[in-house]
PDB file of C-alpha atoms in Angstrom:
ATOM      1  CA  UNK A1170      38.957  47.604  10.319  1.00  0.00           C
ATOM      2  CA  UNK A1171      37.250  45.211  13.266  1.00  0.00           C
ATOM      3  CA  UNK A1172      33.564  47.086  12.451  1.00  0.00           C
ATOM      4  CA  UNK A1173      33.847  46.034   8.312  1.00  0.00           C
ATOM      5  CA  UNK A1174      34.535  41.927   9.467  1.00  0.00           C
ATOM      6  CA  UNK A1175      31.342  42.226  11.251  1.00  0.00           C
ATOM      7  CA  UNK A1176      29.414  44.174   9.034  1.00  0.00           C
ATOM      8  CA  UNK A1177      30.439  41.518   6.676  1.00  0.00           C
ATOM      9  CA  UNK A1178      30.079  39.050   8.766  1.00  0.00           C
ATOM     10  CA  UNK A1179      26.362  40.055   9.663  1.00  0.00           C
ATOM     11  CA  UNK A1180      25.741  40.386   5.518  1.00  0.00           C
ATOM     12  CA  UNK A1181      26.721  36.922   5.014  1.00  0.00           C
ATOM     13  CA  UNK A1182      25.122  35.321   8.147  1.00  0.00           C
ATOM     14  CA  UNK A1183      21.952  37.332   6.690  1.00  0.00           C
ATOM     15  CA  UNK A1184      21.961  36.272   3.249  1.00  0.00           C
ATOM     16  CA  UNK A1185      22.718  32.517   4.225  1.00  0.00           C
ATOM     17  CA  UNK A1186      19.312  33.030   6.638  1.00  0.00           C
ATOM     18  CA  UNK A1187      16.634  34.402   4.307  1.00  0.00           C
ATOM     19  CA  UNK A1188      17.723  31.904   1.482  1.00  0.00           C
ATOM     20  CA  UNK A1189      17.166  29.063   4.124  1.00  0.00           C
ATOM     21  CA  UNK A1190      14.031  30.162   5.047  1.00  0.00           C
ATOM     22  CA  UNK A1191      13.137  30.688   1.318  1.00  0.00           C
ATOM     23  CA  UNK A1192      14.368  27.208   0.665  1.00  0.00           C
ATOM     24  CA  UNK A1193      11.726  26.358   3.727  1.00  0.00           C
ATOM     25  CA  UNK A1194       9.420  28.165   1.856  1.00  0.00           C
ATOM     26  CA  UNK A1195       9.621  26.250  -1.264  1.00  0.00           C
ATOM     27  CA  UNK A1196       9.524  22.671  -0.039  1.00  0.00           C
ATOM     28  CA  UNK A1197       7.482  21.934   2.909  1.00  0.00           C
ATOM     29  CA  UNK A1198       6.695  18.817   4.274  1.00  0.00           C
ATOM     30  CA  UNK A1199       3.037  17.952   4.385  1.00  0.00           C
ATOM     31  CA  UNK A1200       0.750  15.091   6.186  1.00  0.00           C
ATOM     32  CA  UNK A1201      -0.724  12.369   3.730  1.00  0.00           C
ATOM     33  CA  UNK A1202      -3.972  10.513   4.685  1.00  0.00           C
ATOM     34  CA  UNK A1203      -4.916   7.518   2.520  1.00  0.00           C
ATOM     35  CA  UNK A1204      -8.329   6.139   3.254  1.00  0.00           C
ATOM     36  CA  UNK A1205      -8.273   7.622   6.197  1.00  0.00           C
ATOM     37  CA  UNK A1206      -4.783   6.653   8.218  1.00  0.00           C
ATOM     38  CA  UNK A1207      -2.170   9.145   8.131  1.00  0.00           C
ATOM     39  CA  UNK A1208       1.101   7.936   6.974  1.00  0.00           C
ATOM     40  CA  UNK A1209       4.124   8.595   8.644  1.00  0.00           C
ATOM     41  CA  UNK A1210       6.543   9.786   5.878  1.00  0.00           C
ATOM     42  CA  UNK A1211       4.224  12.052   4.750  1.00  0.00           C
ATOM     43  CA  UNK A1212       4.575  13.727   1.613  1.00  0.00           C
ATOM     44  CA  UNK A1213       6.014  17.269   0.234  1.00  0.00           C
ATOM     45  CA  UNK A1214       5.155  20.671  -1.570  1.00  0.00           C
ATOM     46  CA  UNK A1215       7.550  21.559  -3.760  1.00  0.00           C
ATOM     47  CA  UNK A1216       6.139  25.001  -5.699  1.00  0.00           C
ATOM     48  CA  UNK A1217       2.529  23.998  -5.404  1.00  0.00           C
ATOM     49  CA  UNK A1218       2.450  20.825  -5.982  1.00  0.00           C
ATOM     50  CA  UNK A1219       2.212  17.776  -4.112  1.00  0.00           C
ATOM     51  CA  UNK A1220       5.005  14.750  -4.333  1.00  0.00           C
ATOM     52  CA  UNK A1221       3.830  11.874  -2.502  1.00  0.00           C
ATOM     53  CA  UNK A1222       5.547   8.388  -2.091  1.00  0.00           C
ATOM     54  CA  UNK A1223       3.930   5.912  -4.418  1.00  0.00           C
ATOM     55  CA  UNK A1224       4.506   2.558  -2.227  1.00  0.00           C
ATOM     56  CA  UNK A1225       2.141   3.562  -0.317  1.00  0.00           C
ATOM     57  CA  UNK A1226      -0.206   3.705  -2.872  1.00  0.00           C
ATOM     58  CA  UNK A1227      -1.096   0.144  -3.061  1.00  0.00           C
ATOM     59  CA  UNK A1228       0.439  -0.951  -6.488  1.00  0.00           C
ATOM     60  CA  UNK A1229       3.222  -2.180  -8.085  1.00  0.00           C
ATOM     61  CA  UNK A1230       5.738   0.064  -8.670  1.00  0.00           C
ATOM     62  CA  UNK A1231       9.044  -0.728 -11.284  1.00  0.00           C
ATOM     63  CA  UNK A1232      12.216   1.491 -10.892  1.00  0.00           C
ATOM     64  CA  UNK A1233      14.650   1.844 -13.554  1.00  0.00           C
ATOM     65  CA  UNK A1234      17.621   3.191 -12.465  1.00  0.00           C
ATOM     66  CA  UNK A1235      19.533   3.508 -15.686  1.00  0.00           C
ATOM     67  CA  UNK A1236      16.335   5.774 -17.371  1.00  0.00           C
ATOM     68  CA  UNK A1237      15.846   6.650 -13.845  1.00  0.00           C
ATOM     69  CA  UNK A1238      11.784   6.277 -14.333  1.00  0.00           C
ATOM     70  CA  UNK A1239       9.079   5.188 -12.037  1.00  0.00           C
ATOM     71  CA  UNK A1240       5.874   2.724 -13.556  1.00  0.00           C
ATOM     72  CA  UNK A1241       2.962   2.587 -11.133  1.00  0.00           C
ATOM     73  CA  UNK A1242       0.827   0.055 -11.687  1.00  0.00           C
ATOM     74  CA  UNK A1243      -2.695  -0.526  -9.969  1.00  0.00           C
ATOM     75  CA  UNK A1244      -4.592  -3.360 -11.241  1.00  0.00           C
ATOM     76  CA  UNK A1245      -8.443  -3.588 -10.516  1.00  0.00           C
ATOM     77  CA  UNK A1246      -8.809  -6.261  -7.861  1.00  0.00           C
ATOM     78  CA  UNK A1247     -12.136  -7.304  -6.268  1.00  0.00           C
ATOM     79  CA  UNK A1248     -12.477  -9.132  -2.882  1.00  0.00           C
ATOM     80  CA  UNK A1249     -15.267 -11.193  -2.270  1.00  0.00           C
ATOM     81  CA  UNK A1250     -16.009 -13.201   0.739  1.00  0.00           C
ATOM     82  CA  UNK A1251     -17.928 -16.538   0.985  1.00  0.00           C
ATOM     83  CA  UNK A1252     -19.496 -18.855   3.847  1.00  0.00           C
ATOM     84  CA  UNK A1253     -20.167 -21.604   1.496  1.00  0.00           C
ATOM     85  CA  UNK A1254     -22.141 -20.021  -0.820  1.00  0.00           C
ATOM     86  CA  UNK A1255     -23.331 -17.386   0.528  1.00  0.00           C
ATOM     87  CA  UNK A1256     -21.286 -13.749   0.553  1.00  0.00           C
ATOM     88  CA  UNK A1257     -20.754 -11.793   3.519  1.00  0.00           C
ATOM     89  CA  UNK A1258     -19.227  -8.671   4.686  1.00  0.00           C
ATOM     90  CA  UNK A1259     -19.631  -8.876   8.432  1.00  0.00           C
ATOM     91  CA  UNK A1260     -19.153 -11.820  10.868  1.00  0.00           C
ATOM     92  CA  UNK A1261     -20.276 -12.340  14.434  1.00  0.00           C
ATOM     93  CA  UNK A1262     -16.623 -13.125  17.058  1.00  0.00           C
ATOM     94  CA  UNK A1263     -16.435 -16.722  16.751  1.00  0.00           C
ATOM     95  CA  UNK A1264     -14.802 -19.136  14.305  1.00  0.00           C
ATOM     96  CA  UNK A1265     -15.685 -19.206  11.032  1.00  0.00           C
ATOM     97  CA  UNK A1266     -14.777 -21.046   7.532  1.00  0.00           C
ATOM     98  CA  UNK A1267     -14.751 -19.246   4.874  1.00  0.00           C
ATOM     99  CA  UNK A1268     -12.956 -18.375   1.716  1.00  0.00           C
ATOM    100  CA  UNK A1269     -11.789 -15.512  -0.546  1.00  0.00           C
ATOM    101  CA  UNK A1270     -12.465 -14.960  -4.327  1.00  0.00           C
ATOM    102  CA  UNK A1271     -10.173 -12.515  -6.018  1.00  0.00           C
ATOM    103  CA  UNK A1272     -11.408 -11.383  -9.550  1.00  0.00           C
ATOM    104  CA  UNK A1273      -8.350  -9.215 -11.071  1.00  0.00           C
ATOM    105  CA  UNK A1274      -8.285  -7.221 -13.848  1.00  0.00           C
ATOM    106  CA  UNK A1275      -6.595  -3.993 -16.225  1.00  0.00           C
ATOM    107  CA  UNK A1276      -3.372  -6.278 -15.278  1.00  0.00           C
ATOM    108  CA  UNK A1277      -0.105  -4.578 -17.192  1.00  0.00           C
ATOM    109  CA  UNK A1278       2.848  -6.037 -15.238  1.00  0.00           C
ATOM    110  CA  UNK A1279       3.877  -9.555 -15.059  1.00  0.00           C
ATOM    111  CA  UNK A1280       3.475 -11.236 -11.773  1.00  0.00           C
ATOM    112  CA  UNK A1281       4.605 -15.085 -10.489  1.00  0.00           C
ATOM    113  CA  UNK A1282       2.425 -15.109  -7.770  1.00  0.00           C
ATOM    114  CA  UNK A1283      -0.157 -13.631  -5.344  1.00  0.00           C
ATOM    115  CA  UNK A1284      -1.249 -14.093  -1.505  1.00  0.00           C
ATOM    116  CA  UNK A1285      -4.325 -13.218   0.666  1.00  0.00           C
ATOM    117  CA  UNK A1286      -3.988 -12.520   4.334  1.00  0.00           C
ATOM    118  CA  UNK A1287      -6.142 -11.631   6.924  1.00  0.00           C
ATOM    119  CA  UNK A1288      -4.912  -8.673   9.139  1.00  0.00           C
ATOM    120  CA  UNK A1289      -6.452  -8.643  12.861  1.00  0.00           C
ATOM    121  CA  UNK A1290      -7.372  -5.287  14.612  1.00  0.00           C
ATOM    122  CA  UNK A1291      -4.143  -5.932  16.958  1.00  0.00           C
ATOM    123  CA  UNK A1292      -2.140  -5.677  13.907  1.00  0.00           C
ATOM    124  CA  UNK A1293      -1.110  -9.587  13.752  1.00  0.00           C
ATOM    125  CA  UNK A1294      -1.708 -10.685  10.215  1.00  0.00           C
ATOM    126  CA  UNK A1295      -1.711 -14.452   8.901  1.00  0.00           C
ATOM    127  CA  UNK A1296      -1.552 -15.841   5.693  1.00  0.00           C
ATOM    128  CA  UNK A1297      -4.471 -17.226   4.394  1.00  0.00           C
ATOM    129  CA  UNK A1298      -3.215 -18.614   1.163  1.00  0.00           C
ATOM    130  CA  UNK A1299      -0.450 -18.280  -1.254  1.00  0.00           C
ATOM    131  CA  UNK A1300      -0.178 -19.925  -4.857  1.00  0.00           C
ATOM    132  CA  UNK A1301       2.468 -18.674  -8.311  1.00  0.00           C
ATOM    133  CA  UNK A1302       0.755 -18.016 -11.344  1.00  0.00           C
ATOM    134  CA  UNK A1303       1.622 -19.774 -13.986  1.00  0.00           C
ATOM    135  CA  UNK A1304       3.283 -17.980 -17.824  1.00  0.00           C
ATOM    136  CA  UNK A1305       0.135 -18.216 -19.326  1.00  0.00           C
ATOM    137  CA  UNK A1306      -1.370 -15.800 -16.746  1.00  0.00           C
ATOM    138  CA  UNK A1307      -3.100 -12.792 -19.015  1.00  0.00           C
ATOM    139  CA  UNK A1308      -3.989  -9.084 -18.108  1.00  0.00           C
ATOM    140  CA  UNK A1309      -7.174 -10.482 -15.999  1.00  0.00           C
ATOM    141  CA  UNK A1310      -7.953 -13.867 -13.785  1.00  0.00           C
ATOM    142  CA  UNK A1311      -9.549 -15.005 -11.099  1.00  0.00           C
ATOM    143  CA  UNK A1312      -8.210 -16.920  -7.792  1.00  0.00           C
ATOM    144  CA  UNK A1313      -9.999 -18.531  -5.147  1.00  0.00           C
ATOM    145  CA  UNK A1314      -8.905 -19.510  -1.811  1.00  0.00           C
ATOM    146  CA  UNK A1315      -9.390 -22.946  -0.053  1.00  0.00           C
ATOM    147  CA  UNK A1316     -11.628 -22.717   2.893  1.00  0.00           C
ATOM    148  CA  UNK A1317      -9.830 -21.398   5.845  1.00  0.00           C
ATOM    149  CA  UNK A1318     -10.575 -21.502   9.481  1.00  0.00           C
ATOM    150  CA  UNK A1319     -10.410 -18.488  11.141  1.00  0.00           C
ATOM    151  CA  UNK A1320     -11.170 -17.019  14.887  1.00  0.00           C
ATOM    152  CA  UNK A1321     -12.259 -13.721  15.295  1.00  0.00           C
ATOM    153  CA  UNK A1322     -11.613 -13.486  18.784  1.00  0.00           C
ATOM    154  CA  UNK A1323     -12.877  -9.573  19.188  1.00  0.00           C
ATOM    155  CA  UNK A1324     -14.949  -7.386  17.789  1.00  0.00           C
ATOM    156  CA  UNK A1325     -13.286  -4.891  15.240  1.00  0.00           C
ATOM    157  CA  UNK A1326     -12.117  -4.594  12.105  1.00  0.00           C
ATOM    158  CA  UNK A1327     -10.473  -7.284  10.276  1.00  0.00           C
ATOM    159  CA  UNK A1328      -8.361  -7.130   6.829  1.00  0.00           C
ATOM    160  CA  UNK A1329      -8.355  -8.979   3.992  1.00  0.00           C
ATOM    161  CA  UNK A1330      -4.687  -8.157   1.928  1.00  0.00           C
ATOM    162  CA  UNK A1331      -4.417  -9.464  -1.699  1.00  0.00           C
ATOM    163  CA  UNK A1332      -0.928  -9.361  -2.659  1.00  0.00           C
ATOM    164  CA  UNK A1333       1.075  -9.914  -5.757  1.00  0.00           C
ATOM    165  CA  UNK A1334       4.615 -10.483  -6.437  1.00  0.00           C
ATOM    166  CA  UNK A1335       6.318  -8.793 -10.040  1.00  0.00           C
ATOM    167  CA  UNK A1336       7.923 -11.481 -11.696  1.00  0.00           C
ATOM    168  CA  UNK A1337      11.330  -9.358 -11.257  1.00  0.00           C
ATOM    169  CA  UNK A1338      10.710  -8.837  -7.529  1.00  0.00           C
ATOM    170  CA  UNK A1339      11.230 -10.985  -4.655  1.00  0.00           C
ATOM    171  CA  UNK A1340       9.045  -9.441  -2.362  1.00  0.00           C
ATOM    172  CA  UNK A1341       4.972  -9.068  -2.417  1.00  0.00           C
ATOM    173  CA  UNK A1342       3.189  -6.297  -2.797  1.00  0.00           C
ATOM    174  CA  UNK A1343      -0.286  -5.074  -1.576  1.00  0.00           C
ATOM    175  CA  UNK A1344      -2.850  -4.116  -4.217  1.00  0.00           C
ATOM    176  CA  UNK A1345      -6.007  -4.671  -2.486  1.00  0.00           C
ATOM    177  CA  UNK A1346      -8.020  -4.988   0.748  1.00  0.00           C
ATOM    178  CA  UNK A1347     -11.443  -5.522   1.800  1.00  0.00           C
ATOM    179  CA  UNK A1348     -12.856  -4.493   5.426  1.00  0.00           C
ATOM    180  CA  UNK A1349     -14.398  -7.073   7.459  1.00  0.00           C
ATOM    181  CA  UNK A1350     -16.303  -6.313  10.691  1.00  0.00           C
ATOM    182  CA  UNK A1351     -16.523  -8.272  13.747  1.00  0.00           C
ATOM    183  CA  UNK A1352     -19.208  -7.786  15.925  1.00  0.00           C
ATOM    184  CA  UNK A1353     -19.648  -8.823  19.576  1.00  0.00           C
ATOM    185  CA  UNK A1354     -22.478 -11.162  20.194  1.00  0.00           C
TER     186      UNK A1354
END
């Protein structure tokens, strides 16, 4: 009678291991790189395909619970720097004024407002400017930042973050960045 509880036991203790690994099998997590920097959540196959998370996708994402949907949006944004006049994309370490112009476009959410920082290679990031847009805003604008004093103390790579914030959000959101390098005198 003892040898049948263990032969069942061993049947169910088998089943209950091959359809966990078979679960394994069929969803496994997987590394996501975007642009280059691997993000930690990563993403997952699920039967050959790929589900990734879509905040880190630089856009605006809207999630409606009661249809239980998911809208990405990803407006075009161009960044633009400017000494004075003149554009740049590099900058010797020093102190330098200069400002940002944002041209945005394909534009399908309402926003109230957007904000450009400047990210340092230590990871410290400082707001540049902020402004709301008004009502009248449309699917495509432009924004310019006041000049803005700023040290780059090291050489390295320095971000520019355009954000916006959906008009039923509190918090921004980053859509865009531009790459500025810093090199050493």
């Amino acid at each position: 009678m003892r040898w049948k509880r263990v032969a069942a036991l061993v049947l169910a203790l088998s089943l209950c291991s091959s359809s966990l690994i078979y679960a394994d099998a069929a969803v496994q997590k997987i590394r996501l790189i975007i642009n280059g920097q691997e993000i930690d959540d990563g993403g997952y196959m699920v039967d050959g395909r790929a589900y990734v998370p879509v905040r880190e996708l630089n856009g605006i994402i809207d999630y409606d619970d009661a249809t239980k949907r998911v809208a990405f949006t990803q407006p075009n944004v161009d960044l633009f720097l400017f000494k004075g006049d003149t554009p740049f994309g590099k900058v010797n370490v020093g102190k330098l004024k200069f400002n940002v112009f944002c041209q945005v476009d394909s534009l399908k959410v309402d926003i109230s407002s957007v904000k450009v920082t400047i990210k340092g290679p230590d990871g410290s990031e400082k707001s540049i400017q902020s402004q709301d847009i008004g009502k009248d805003q449309k699917d495509n604008f432009w924004f310019r930042t006041n000049d803005y004093s700023y040290d780059f103390k090291s050489a390295g790579k320095y971000t520019i973050n355009f954000y916006m914030k959906p008009s039923k959000s509190k918090d921004y959101v980053l859509v865009s960045e531009k790459v500025i390098n810093a090199i050493g005198n």
